[in-house]
Coordinates of N, CA and C in Angstrom, one line a residue:
X136 N 9.1 3.7 34.9 CA 9.8 5.0 34.6 C 9.1 5.7 33.5
X137 N 8.9 7.0 33.6 CA 8.3 7.8 32.5 C 9.4 8.1 31.5
X138 N 9.0 8.4 30.2 CA 9.9 8.7 29.2 C 10.8 9.9 29.6
X139 N 10.1 10.8 30.3 CA 10.9 12.0 30.7 C 12.0 11.7 31.6
X140 N 12.0 10.5 32.3 CA 13.0 10.1 33.2 C 14.1 9.3 32.5
X141 N 13.9 9.0 31.3 CA 14.9 8.2 30.5 C 16.2 9.1 30.3
X142 N 17.3 8.6 30.1 CA 18.5 9.4 29.7 C 18.1 10.1 28.4
X143 N 18.5 11.3 28.2 CA 18.0 12.1 27.1 C 18.4 11.5 25.7
X144 N 19.5 10.9 25.5 CA 19.8 10.3 24.2 C 18.9 9.1 23.8
X145 N 18.3 8.5 24.8 CA 17.5 7.3 24.6 C 16.0 7.7 24.4
X146 N 15.6 8.9 24.7 CA 14.2 9.3 24.5 C 13.9 9.3 23.0
X147 N 12.8 8.8 22.6 CA 12.5 8.7 21.1 C 12.5 10.0 20.4
X148 N 12.0 11.1 21.0 CA 12.0 12.4 20.3 C 13.4 12.9 20.2
X149 N 14.1 12.9 21.2 CA 15.5 13.4 21.2 C 16.4 12.5 20.2
X150 N 16.1 11.2 20.3 CA 16.9 10.3 19.4 C 16.6 10.6 17.9
X151 N 15.3 10.9 17.6 CA 14.9 11.2 16.2 C 15.6 12.5 15.8
X152 N 15.6 13.5 16.7 CA 16.2 14.8 16.3 C 17.7 14.7 16.1
X153 N 18.4 13.8 16.9 CA 19.8 13.7 16.8 C 20.3 12.7 15.7
X154 N 19.5 11.6 15.4 CA 19.9 10.6 14.5 C 19.0 10.4 13.3
X155 N 17.9 11.0 13.3 CA 16.9 10.8 12.2 C 15.9 9.7 12.6
X156 N 14.8 9.8 11.9 CA 13.7 8.8 12.2 C 14.0 7.4 11.9
X157 N 14.9 7.1 11.0 CA 15.3 5.8 10.6 C 16.0 5.1 11.8
X158 N 16.6 5.8 12.7 CA 17.3 5.2 13.8 C 16.4 4.7 14.9
X159 N 15.1 5.0 14.8 CA 14.1 4.6 15.9 C 13.6 3.2 15.5
X160 N 13.3 2.4 16.6 CA 12.7 1.1 16.4 C 11.2 1.3 16.1
X161 N 10.5 0.3 15.7 CA 9.1 0.4 15.4 C 8.3 0.9 16.6
X162 N 8.7 0.3 17.8 CA 8.0 0.7 19.0 C 8.2 2.2 19.4
X163 N 9.4 2.7 19.1 CA 9.7 4.1 19.4 C 9.0 5.0 18.4
X164 N 8.9 4.7 17.2 CA 8.1 5.5 16.2 C 6.6 5.5 16.6
X165 N 6.1 4.3 17.0 CA 4.7 4.2 17.4 C 4.5 5.0 18.7
X166 N 5.4 5.0 19.6 CA 5.3 5.7 20.9 C 5.2 7.2 20.6
X167 N 5.9 7.7 19.6 CA 5.8 9.1 19.3 C 4.4 9.5 18.9
X168 N 3.8 8.6 18.1 CA 2.4 8.8 17.6 C 1.4 8.7 18.8
X169 N 1.7 7.8 19.7 CA 0.8 7.6 20.8 C 0.8 8.8 21.7
X170 N 2.0 9.4 21.9 CA 2.2 10.6 22.7 C 2.4 10.3 24.2
X171 N 1.5 9.5 24.8 CA 1.6 9.2 26.2 C 1.3 7.7 26.4
X172 N 1.7 7.2 27.6 CA 1.4 5.8 27.9 C 0.1 5.6 28.7
X173 N 0.1 4.6 29.5 CA -1.0 4.3 30.4 C -0.4 4.3 31.8
X174 N -1.3 4.2 32.8 CA -0.9 4.1 34.1 C 0.0 2.8 34.3
X175 N 1.2 3.0 34.8 CA 2.1 1.9 35.0 C 2.9 1.5 33.8
X176 N 2.7 2.2 32.6 CA 3.4 1.8 31.4 C 3.7 3.1 30.6
X177 N 4.9 3.3 30.2 CA 5.2 4.5 29.3 C 4.8 4.2 27.9
X178 N 4.9 5.2 27.0 CA 4.4 5.1 25.6 C 5.1 4.0 24.9
X179 N 6.4 3.8 25.1 CA 7.2 2.8 24.4 C 6.7 1.4 24.9
X180 N 6.4 1.2 26.2 CA 6.0 -0.1 26.7 C 4.6 -0.4 26.1
X181 N 3.7 0.6 26.0 CA 2.4 0.4 25.4 C 2.6 0.0 23.9
X182 N 3.5 0.7 23.2 CA 3.7 0.4 21.8 C 4.2 -1.0 21.6
X183 N 5.2 -1.4 22.4 CA 5.7 -2.8 22.3 C 4.6 -3.8 22.5
X184 N 3.7 -3.6 23.5 CA 2.6 -4.5 23.7 C 1.7 -4.6 22.5
X185 N 1.3 -3.4 22.0 CA 0.5 -3.4 20.8 C 1.1 -4.1 19.6
X186 N 2.3 -3.9 19.4 CA 3.0 -4.6 18.3 C 3.1 -6.1 18.5
X187 N 3.4 -6.5 19.7 CA 3.4 -7.9 20.0 C 2.1 -8.6 19.8
X188 N 1.0 -8.0 20.3 CA -0.3 -8.6 20.1 C -0.8 -8.6 18.7
X189 N -0.3 -7.6 17.9 CA -0.8 -7.5 16.5 C 0.1 -8.3 15.5
X190 N 1.3 -8.8 16.1 CA 2.2 -9.5 15.2 C 3.1 -8.6 14.4
X191 N 3.3 -7.4 14.9 CA 4.2 -6.5 14.2 C 3.5 -5.2 13.7
X192 N 4.3 -4.4 13.1 CA 3.7 -3.1 12.6 C 2.7 -3.2 11.5
X193 N 2.9 -4.1 10.6 CA 1.9 -4.3 9.5 C 0.6 -4.8 10.1
X194 N 0.7 -5.8 11.0 CA -0.5 -6.4 11.5 C -1.3 -5.3 12.3
X195 N -0.6 -4.4 12.9 CA -1.3 -3.3 13.6 C -1.9 -2.3 12.7
X196 N -1.1 -1.7 11.8 CA -1.6 -0.6 11.0 C -2.4 -1.0 9.8
X197 N -2.5 -2.3 9.4 CA -3.4 -2.7 8.4 C -4.9 -2.8 8.9
X198 N -5.1 -2.6 10.2 CA -6.4 -2.7 10.7 C -7.1 -1.3 10.5
X199 N -8.4 -1.4 10.2 CA -9.2 -0.1 10.1 C -9.3 0.6 11.4
X200 N -9.6 1.9 11.4 CA -9.7 2.7 12.6 C -10.6 2.2 13.7
X201 N -11.8 1.7 13.2 CA -12.7 1.2 14.2 C -12.2 -0.1 15.0
X202 N -11.4 -0.9 14.3 CA -10.8 -2.0 15.0 C -9.6 -1.6 15.9
X203 N -8.8 -0.6 15.4 CA -7.8 -0.1 16.3 C -8.3 0.5 17.6
X204 N -9.5 1.2 17.5 CA -10.0 1.9 18.6 C -10.4 0.9 19.7
X205 N -10.6 -0.3 19.4 CA -11.0 -1.3 20.4 C -9.8 -1.9 21.2
X206 N -8.6 -1.6 20.7 CA -7.4 -2.2 21.3 C -7.0 -1.4 22.6
X207 N -6.7 -2.1 23.7 CA -6.3 -1.5 24.9 C -5.1 -0.5 24.7
X208 N -5.3 0.7 25.2 CA -4.2 1.6 25.1 C -4.3 2.6 23.9
X209 N -5.4 2.4 23.1 CA -5.6 3.3 21.9 C -6.8 4.2 22.1
X210 N -8.0 3.6 21.8 CA -9.1 4.5 21.9 C -9.3 5.2 20.5
X211 N -10.4 6.0 20.4 CA -10.8 6.5 19.2 C -9.8 7.6 18.7
X212 N -9.4 8.5 19.5 CA -8.5 9.6 19.1 C -7.2 9.0 18.6
X213 N -6.6 8.1 19.3 CA -5.3 7.6 18.9 C -5.5 6.7 17.6
X214 N -6.6 5.9 17.6 CA -6.8 5.1 16.4 C -7.0 5.9 15.2
X215 N -7.7 7.0 15.3 CA -7.8 7.9 14.1 C -6.5 8.5 13.7
X216 N -5.6 8.8 14.7 CA -4.3 9.4 14.4 C -3.5 8.4 13.6
X217 N -3.5 7.1 14.1 CA -2.7 6.1 13.3 C -3.2 5.9 11.9
X218 N -4.6 5.8 11.8 CA -5.2 5.6 10.5 C -4.8 6.8 9.5
X219 N -4.8 8.0 10.1 CA -4.4 9.2 9.3 C -3.0 9.2 8.9
X220 N -2.1 8.7 9.7 CA -0.7 8.6 9.4 C -0.5 7.6 8.2
X221 N -1.2 6.5 8.3 CA -1.1 5.5 7.2 C -1.6 6.1 5.9
X222 N -2.7 6.8 5.9 CA -3.3 7.5 4.7 C -2.3 8.5 4.2
X223 N -1.7 9.2 5.1 CA -0.7 10.2 4.6 C 0.4 9.5 3.8
X224 N 0.9 8.4 4.3 CA 1.9 7.6 3.5 C 1.4 7.2 2.2
X225 N 0.1 6.8 2.1 CA -0.5 6.4 0.8 C -0.5 7.6 -0.1
X226 N -0.9 8.8 0.4 CA -1.1 10.0 -0.5 C 0.3 10.5 -0.9
X227 N 1.3 10.4 0.0 CA 2.6 10.8 -0.3 C 3.2 10.1 -1.5
X228 N 3.0 8.7 -1.5 CA 3.5 7.9 -2.6 C 2.7 8.2 -3.9
X229 N 1.3 8.4 -3.7 CA 0.5 8.7 -4.9 C 0.9 10.0 -5.5
X230 N 1.2 11.0 -4.7 CA 1.6 12.3 -5.2 C 2.9 12.2 -5.9
X231 N 3.8 11.3 -5.4 CA 5.1 11.1 -6.1 C 4.9 10.5 -7.5
X232 N 4.0 9.6 -7.6 CA 3.7 9.0 -8.9 C 3.0 10.0 -9.8
X233 N 2.3 11.0 -9.3 CA 1.4 11.8 -10.1 C 2.1 13.2 -10.4
X234 N 3.4 13.3 -10.2 CA 4.1 14.6 -10.4 C 4.4 14.8 -11.9
X235 N 4.1 13.9 -12.7 CA 4.4 14.1 -14.1 C 5.7 13.5 -14.6
X236 N 6.5 13.0 -13.8 CA 7.7 12.4 -14.2 C 7.5 11.0 -14.8
X237 N 8.3 10.6 -15.7 CA 8.2 9.3 -16.3 C 8.4 8.2 -15.3
X238 N 7.6 7.2 -15.3 CA 7.8 6.0 -14.4 C 8.8 5.1 -14.9
X239 N 10.1 5.4 -14.6 CA 11.2 4.6 -15.2 C 11.5 3.4 -14.3
X240 N 11.1 3.4 -13.0 CA 11.4 2.3 -12.1 C 10.1 1.5 -11.8
X241 N 10.0 0.3 -12.4 CA 8.8 -0.5 -12.2 C 8.6 -0.9 -10.8
X242 N 9.6 -0.9 -10.0 CA 9.5 -1.2 -8.6 C 8.7 -0.2 -7.8
X243 N 8.7 1.1 -8.3 CA 7.9 2.1 -7.6 C 6.4 1.9 -7.8
X244 N 6.1 1.4 -9.0 CA 4.7 1.0 -9.2 C 4.3 -0.2 -8.4
X245 N 5.1 -1.1 -8.2 CA 4.8 -2.3 -7.4 C 4.7 -1.9 -5.9
X246 N 5.5 -0.9 -5.4 CA 5.4 -0.4 -4.1 C 4.1 0.3 -3.9
X247 N 3.7 1.1 -4.8 CA 2.5 1.9 -4.7 C 1.3 0.9 -4.7
X248 N 1.2 0.0 -5.6 CA 0.1 -1.0 -5.6 C 0.1 -1.8 -4.3
X249 N 1.3 -2.1 -3.8 CA 1.3 -2.9 -2.5 C 0.7 -2.1 -1.4
X250 N 1.0 -0.8 -1.3 CA 0.4 0.0 -0.2 C -1.1 0.2 -0.4
X251 N -1.5 0.3 -1.6 CA -3.0 0.5 -1.8 C -3.8 -0.8 -1.6
X252 N -3.2 -1.9 -1.9 CA -4.1 -3.1 -2.0 C -3.8 -4.2 -1.0
X253 N -2.6 -4.2 -0.4 CA -2.2 -5.4 0.5 C -3.1 -5.6 1.7
X254 N -3.6 -4.5 2.3 CA -4.4 -4.7 3.5 C -5.8 -5.1 3.3
X255 N -6.3 -5.0 2.1 CA -7.7 -5.3 1.8 C -8.1 -6.7 2.0
X256 N -9.2 -7.0 2.6 CA -9.6 -8.4 2.9 C -10.3 -9.1 1.7
X257 N -10.5 -8.3 0.7 CA -11.2 -8.9 -0.5 C -10.2 -8.6 -1.7
X258 N -10.5 -9.3 -2.8 CA -9.6 -9.1 -4.0 C -10.0 -7.9 -4.8
X259 N -9.0 -7.1 -5.2 CA -9.3 -5.9 -6.0 C -8.3 -5.9 -7.2
X260 N -8.9 -5.6 -8.3 CA -8.1 -5.4 -9.5 C -8.0 -4.0 -9.9
X261 N -6.8 -3.4 -10.1 CA -6.6 -2.0 -10.3 C -5.7 -1.7 -11.5
X262 N -5.8 -0.5 -12.0 CA -4.9 -0.1 -13.1 C -4.3 1.3 -12.8
X263 N -3.0 1.4 -13.2 CA -2.3 2.6 -13.3 C -2.3 3.0 -14.8
X264 N -2.9 4.1 -15.2 CA -2.9 4.5 -16.6 C -1.8 5.5 -16.9
X265 N -1.0 5.3 -18.0 CA 0.1 6.1 -18.3 C 0.0 6.7 -19.7
X266 N 0.7 7.8 -19.8 CA 0.7 8.4 -21.2 C 1.9 7.9 -22.0
X267 N 2.2 8.5 -23.1 CA 3.2 8.0 -24.1 C 4.6 8.0 -23.5
X268 N 4.8 8.9 -22.5 CA 6.1 9.0 -21.8 C 6.1 8.2 -20.5
X269 N 5.1 7.4 -20.3 CA 4.9 6.6 -19.1 C 4.8 7.4 -17.8
X270 N 4.2 8.6 -18.0 CA 3.8 9.4 -16.8 C 2.4 9.0 -16.4
X271 N 2.2 8.9 -15.1 CA 0.9 8.5 -14.5 C -0.2 9.5 -14.8
X272 N -1.3 9.0 -15.4 CA -2.5 9.8 -15.6 C -3.5 9.6 -14.5
X273 N -3.7 8.4 -14.1 CA -4.7 8.1 -13.1 C -4.5 6.7 -12.5
X274 N -5.1 6.5 -11.3 CA -5.1 5.1 -10.7 C -6.6 4.9 -10.5
X275 N -7.0 3.7 -10.8 CA -8.4 3.3 -10.6 C -8.5 1.8 -10.1
X276 N -9.4 1.6 -9.1 CA -9.8 0.2 -8.8 C -11.0 -0.1 -9.7
X277 N -10.8 -1.1 -10.5 CA -11.8 -1.5 -11.5 C -12.8 -2.6 -11.1
X278 N -12.3 -3.6 -10.4 CA -13.1 -4.7 -10.0 C -12.8 -5.1 -8.6
X279 N -13.9 -5.5 -7.9 CA -13.7 -6.0 -6.5 C -14.4 -7.3 -6.4
X280 N -13.8 -8.2 -5.6 CA -14.3 -9.6 -5.5 C -14.4 -9.9 -4.0
X281 N -14.2 -11.2 -3.8 CA -14.3 -11.8 -2.4 C -13.0 -12.4 -2.1
X282 N -12.9 -13.2 -1.1 CA -11.7 -13.9 -0.8 C -11.3 -14.9 -1.9
X283 N -12.2 -15.2 -2.7 CA -12.0 -16.2 -3.8 C -11.6 -15.6 -5.1
X284 N -11.7 -14.3 -5.3 CA -11.3 -13.8 -6.6 C -12.2 -12.7 -7.1
X285 N -11.7 -12.0 -8.1 CA -12.5 -10.9 -8.7 C -12.6 -11.2 -10.2
X286 N -13.7 -11.1 -10.8 CA -13.9 -11.3 -12.2 C -13.5 -10.1 -13.0
X287 N -12.6 -10.2 -13.9 CA -12.0 -9.1 -14.7 C -12.6 -9.2 -16.1
X288 N -13.1 -8.0 -16.6 CA -13.7 -7.9 -17.9 C -12.7 -7.1 -18.8
X289 N -12.0 -7.7 -19.7 CA -11.1 -7.0 -20.6 C -11.8 -5.8 -21.3
X290 N -13.0 -5.9 -21.7 CA -13.7 -4.8 -22.4 C -13.7 -3.5 -21.5
X291 N -14.0 -3.7 -20.2 CA -14.0 -2.5 -19.3 C -12.7 -1.9 -19.1
X292 N -11.6 -2.8 -19.1 CA -10.3 -2.2 -18.9 C -9.9 -1.4 -20.2
X293 N -10.2 -1.9 -21.3 CA -10.0 -1.2 -22.6 C -10.7 0.1 -22.6
X294 N -12.0 0.1 -22.2 CA -12.8 1.3 -22.2 C -12.2 2.4 -21.3
X295 N -11.7 2.0 -20.1 CA -11.1 3.0 -19.2 C -9.8 3.5 -19.8
X296 N -9.1 2.7 -20.5 CA -7.9 3.2 -21.1 C -8.2 4.3 -22.2
X297 N -9.3 4.0 -22.9 CA -9.7 5.0 -24.0 C -10.2 6.3 -23.3
X298 N -10.9 6.2 -22.2 CA -11.4 7.4 -21.5 C -10.2 8.2 -21.1
X299 N -9.2 7.6 -20.6 CA -8.0 8.3 -20.1 C -7.0 8.6 -21.2
X300 N -7.2 8.2 -22.4 CA -6.3 8.4 -23.5 C -4.9 7.8 -23.1
X301 N -4.9 6.6 -22.5 CA -3.7 6.0 -22.0 C -3.0 5.3 -23.1
X302 N -1.7 5.4 -23.1 CA -0.8 4.7 -24.1 C -0.3 3.4 -23.5
X303 N -0.3 3.3 -22.2 CA 0.2 2.1 -21.5 C -0.5 2.0 -20.2
X304 N -0.5 0.8 -19.6 CA -1.1 0.5 -18.3 C -0.2 -0.5 -17.5
X305 N -0.3 -0.3 -16.2 CA 0.3 -1.3 -15.3 C -0.9 -1.8 -14.4
X306 N -1.0 -3.1 -14.4 CA -2.1 -3.7 -13.7 C -1.7 -4.2 -12.3
X307 N -2.6 -4.4 -11.4 CA -2.3 -4.9 -10.1 C -3.5 -5.5 -9.5
X308 N -3.3 -6.6 -8.8 CA -4.4 -7.1 -8.0 C -3.8 -7.8 -6.8
X309 N -4.6 -7.9 -5.7 CA -4.1 -8.5 -4.5 C -4.6 -9.9 -4.2
X310 N -3.8 -10.7 -3.5 CA -4.3 -12.0 -3.1 C -4.4 -11.9 -1.6
X311 N -5.7 -11.9 -1.0 CA -5.9 -11.7 0.4 C -5.2 -12.9 1.2
X312 N -4.9 -14.0 0.5 CA -4.3 -15.1 1.2 C -2.8 -14.8 1.6
X313 N -2.3 -13.8 0.9 CA -0.9 -13.4 1.1 C 0.1 -14.0 0.1
X314 N -0.3 -15.1 -0.6 CA 0.5 -15.7 -1.6 C 0.6 -14.9 -2.9
X315 N 1.8 -14.6 -3.3 CA 2.0 -13.8 -4.6 C 2.3 -14.7 -5.8
X316 N 2.2 -16.0 -5.6 CA 2.4 -16.9 -6.8 C 1.3 -16.8 -7.8
X317 N 1.6 -16.4 -9.1 CA 0.5 -16.3 -10.0 C -0.2 -17.6 -10.2
X318 N -1.5 -17.6 -10.2 CA -2.3 -18.8 -10.5 C -2.5 -18.9 -12.0
X319 N -3.0 -20.1 -12.4 CA -3.3 -20.3 -13.8 C -4.3 -19.2 -14.3
X320 N -5.3 -18.8 -13.5 CA -6.3 -17.8 -13.9 C -5.6 -16.5 -14.0
X321 N -4.6 -16.1 -13.2 CA -3.9 -14.9 -13.3 C -3.1 -14.8 -14.6
X322 N -2.5 -15.9 -15.0 CA -1.8 -15.9 -16.3 C -2.7 -15.8 -17.4
X323 N -3.9 -16.5 -17.3 CA -4.8 -16.5 -18.4 C -5.4 -15.1 -18.6
X324 N -5.8 -14.4 -17.5 CA -6.4 -13.1 -17.7 C -5.4 -12.1 -18.1
X325 N -4.1 -12.2 -17.7 CA -3.1 -11.3 -18.2 C -2.9 -11.5 -19.7
X326 N -2.9 -12.7 -20.2 CA -2.8 -12.9 -21.7 C -4.0 -12.3 -22.4
X327 N -5.2 -12.5 -21.9 CA -6.4 -11.9 -22.5 C -6.3 -10.4 -22.5
X328 N -5.9 -9.8 -21.4 CA -5.8 -8.3 -21.3 C -4.7 -7.8 -22.3
X329 N -3.6 -8.5 -22.3 CA -2.6 -8.0 -23.3 C -3.1 -8.0 -24.7
X330 N -3.8 -9.1 -25.1 CA -4.3 -9.2 -26.4 C -5.4 -8.1 -26.7
X331 N -6.3 -7.9 -25.7 CA -7.4 -6.9 -25.9 C -6.8 -5.5 -26.0
X332 N -5.8 -5.2 -25.1 CA -5.2 -3.9 -25.1 C -4.4 -3.6 -26.4
X333 N -3.8 -4.7 -26.9 CA -3.0 -4.5 -28.1 C -3.8 -4.1 -29.3
X334 N -5.1 -4.5 -29.3 CA -6.0 -4.1 -30.4 C -6.3 -2.6 -30.4
X335 N -6.1 -1.9 -29.3 CA -6.3 -0.5 -29.3 C -4.9 0.3 -29.0
X336 N -3.9 -0.5 -29.3 CA -2.5 0.1 -29.2 C -2.2 0.6 -27.8
X337 N -2.6 -0.1 -26.8 CA -2.2 0.3 -25.4 C -1.2 -0.8 -24.9
X338 N -0.1 -0.4 -24.5 CA 0.9 -1.4 -24.0 C 0.6 -1.8 -22.6
X339 N 0.7 -3.1 -22.4 CA 0.6 -3.6 -21.0 C 2.1 -3.8 -20.5
X340 N 2.5 -2.9 -19.6 CA 3.9 -3.0 -19.1 C 4.1 -4.0 -18.1
X341 N 3.2 -4.2 -17.2 CA 3.4 -5.2 -16.1 C 2.0 -5.5 -15.4
X342 N 2.0 -6.6 -14.7 CA 0.9 -7.0 -13.9 C 1.5 -7.4 -12.6
X343 N 1.2 -6.7 -11.5 CA 1.7 -7.0 -10.2 C 0.7 -7.8 -9.3
X344 N 1.2 -8.8 -8.7 CA 0.3 -9.5 -7.7 C 0.8 -9.2 -6.3
X345 N -0.1 -8.6 -5.5 CA 0.2 -8.1 -4.2 C -0.2 -9.1 -3.1
X346 N 0.7 -9.3 -2.2 CA 0.4 -10.2 -1.0 C 1.4 -9.9 0.0
X347 N 1.9 -10.9 0.7 CA 2.9 -10.8 1.7 C 4.3 -10.6 1.0
X348 N 5.1 -9.7 1.6 CA 6.4 -9.4 1.0 C 6.3 -8.6 -0.3
X349 N 7.3 -8.5 -1.1 CA 7.3 -7.7 -2.3 C 6.3 -8.2 -3.3
X350 N 5.7 -7.3 -4.1 CA 4.8 -7.7 -5.1 C 5.5 -8.5 -6.2
X351 N 4.7 -9.4 -6.7 CA 5.3 -10.3 -7.8 C 5.0 -9.6 -9.2
X352 N 6.1 -9.4 -9.9 CA 6.0 -8.8 -11.3 C 5.9 -9.9 -12.3
X353 N 4.8 -9.9 -13.0 CA 4.6 -10.9 -14.1 C 5.5 -10.7 -15.3
X354 N 5.8 -9.4 -15.5 CA 6.8 -9.1 -16.5 C 8.1 -9.7 -16.2
X355 N 8.5 -9.6 -15.0 CA 9.8 -10.2 -14.6 C 9.8 -11.7 -14.7
X356 N 8.6 -12.3 -14.5 CA 8.5 -13.8 -14.7 C 8.5 -14.2 -16.1
X357 N 8.4 -13.2 -17.0 CA 8.3 -13.6 -18.4 C 6.9 -13.9 -18.9
X358 N 5.9 -13.5 -18.1 CA 4.5 -13.8 -18.5 C 3.9 -12.8 -19.4
X359 N 4.7 -11.7 -19.7 CA 4.2 -10.7 -20.7 C 5.1 -10.7 -22.0

């Protein structure tokens, strides 16, 4: 059965207009982005199959465009559309952080770092630079590593803080393994960075570890 033949209240587009996007299932949202299905399968059926094969929405959308394009039912045009939607989400959150309002909710920084870093197959160490009122000045990826880790140089972190005239920073790095438990090395580098930043009067507000699930806040663990 084609989507046009479904009862009107059950069609994804009409359901979204009547109840809002939050009322749609993952498959229904994905179906709206796909637009059409394949021979013998409507867009919702294609979306359900893609989600099942990828292990869910995250498993699907964390893939780069060239990998998405190889999946049955997508192709280059649809893969680029999905990748663009993900990027729009990243930019929307980044713009929200960059509006000049004080960052009073640490969870927002953790959410932002999660979106930027979680899907990467290699370890990345990044910084959010803040002014005296904890408004975001800039975001930078400072170090990249492999599946085994990234070497962090406190001197370079301090240098970038001085370049941005930052009064405070929030750090973040991802664990490609998915585990957010801080390692002994994570705790050691956090202590070194806190000490180095303190010498130039830059406050280290938090260090988030990104993996599966919510980011781990080292400040909340009492490691700062």
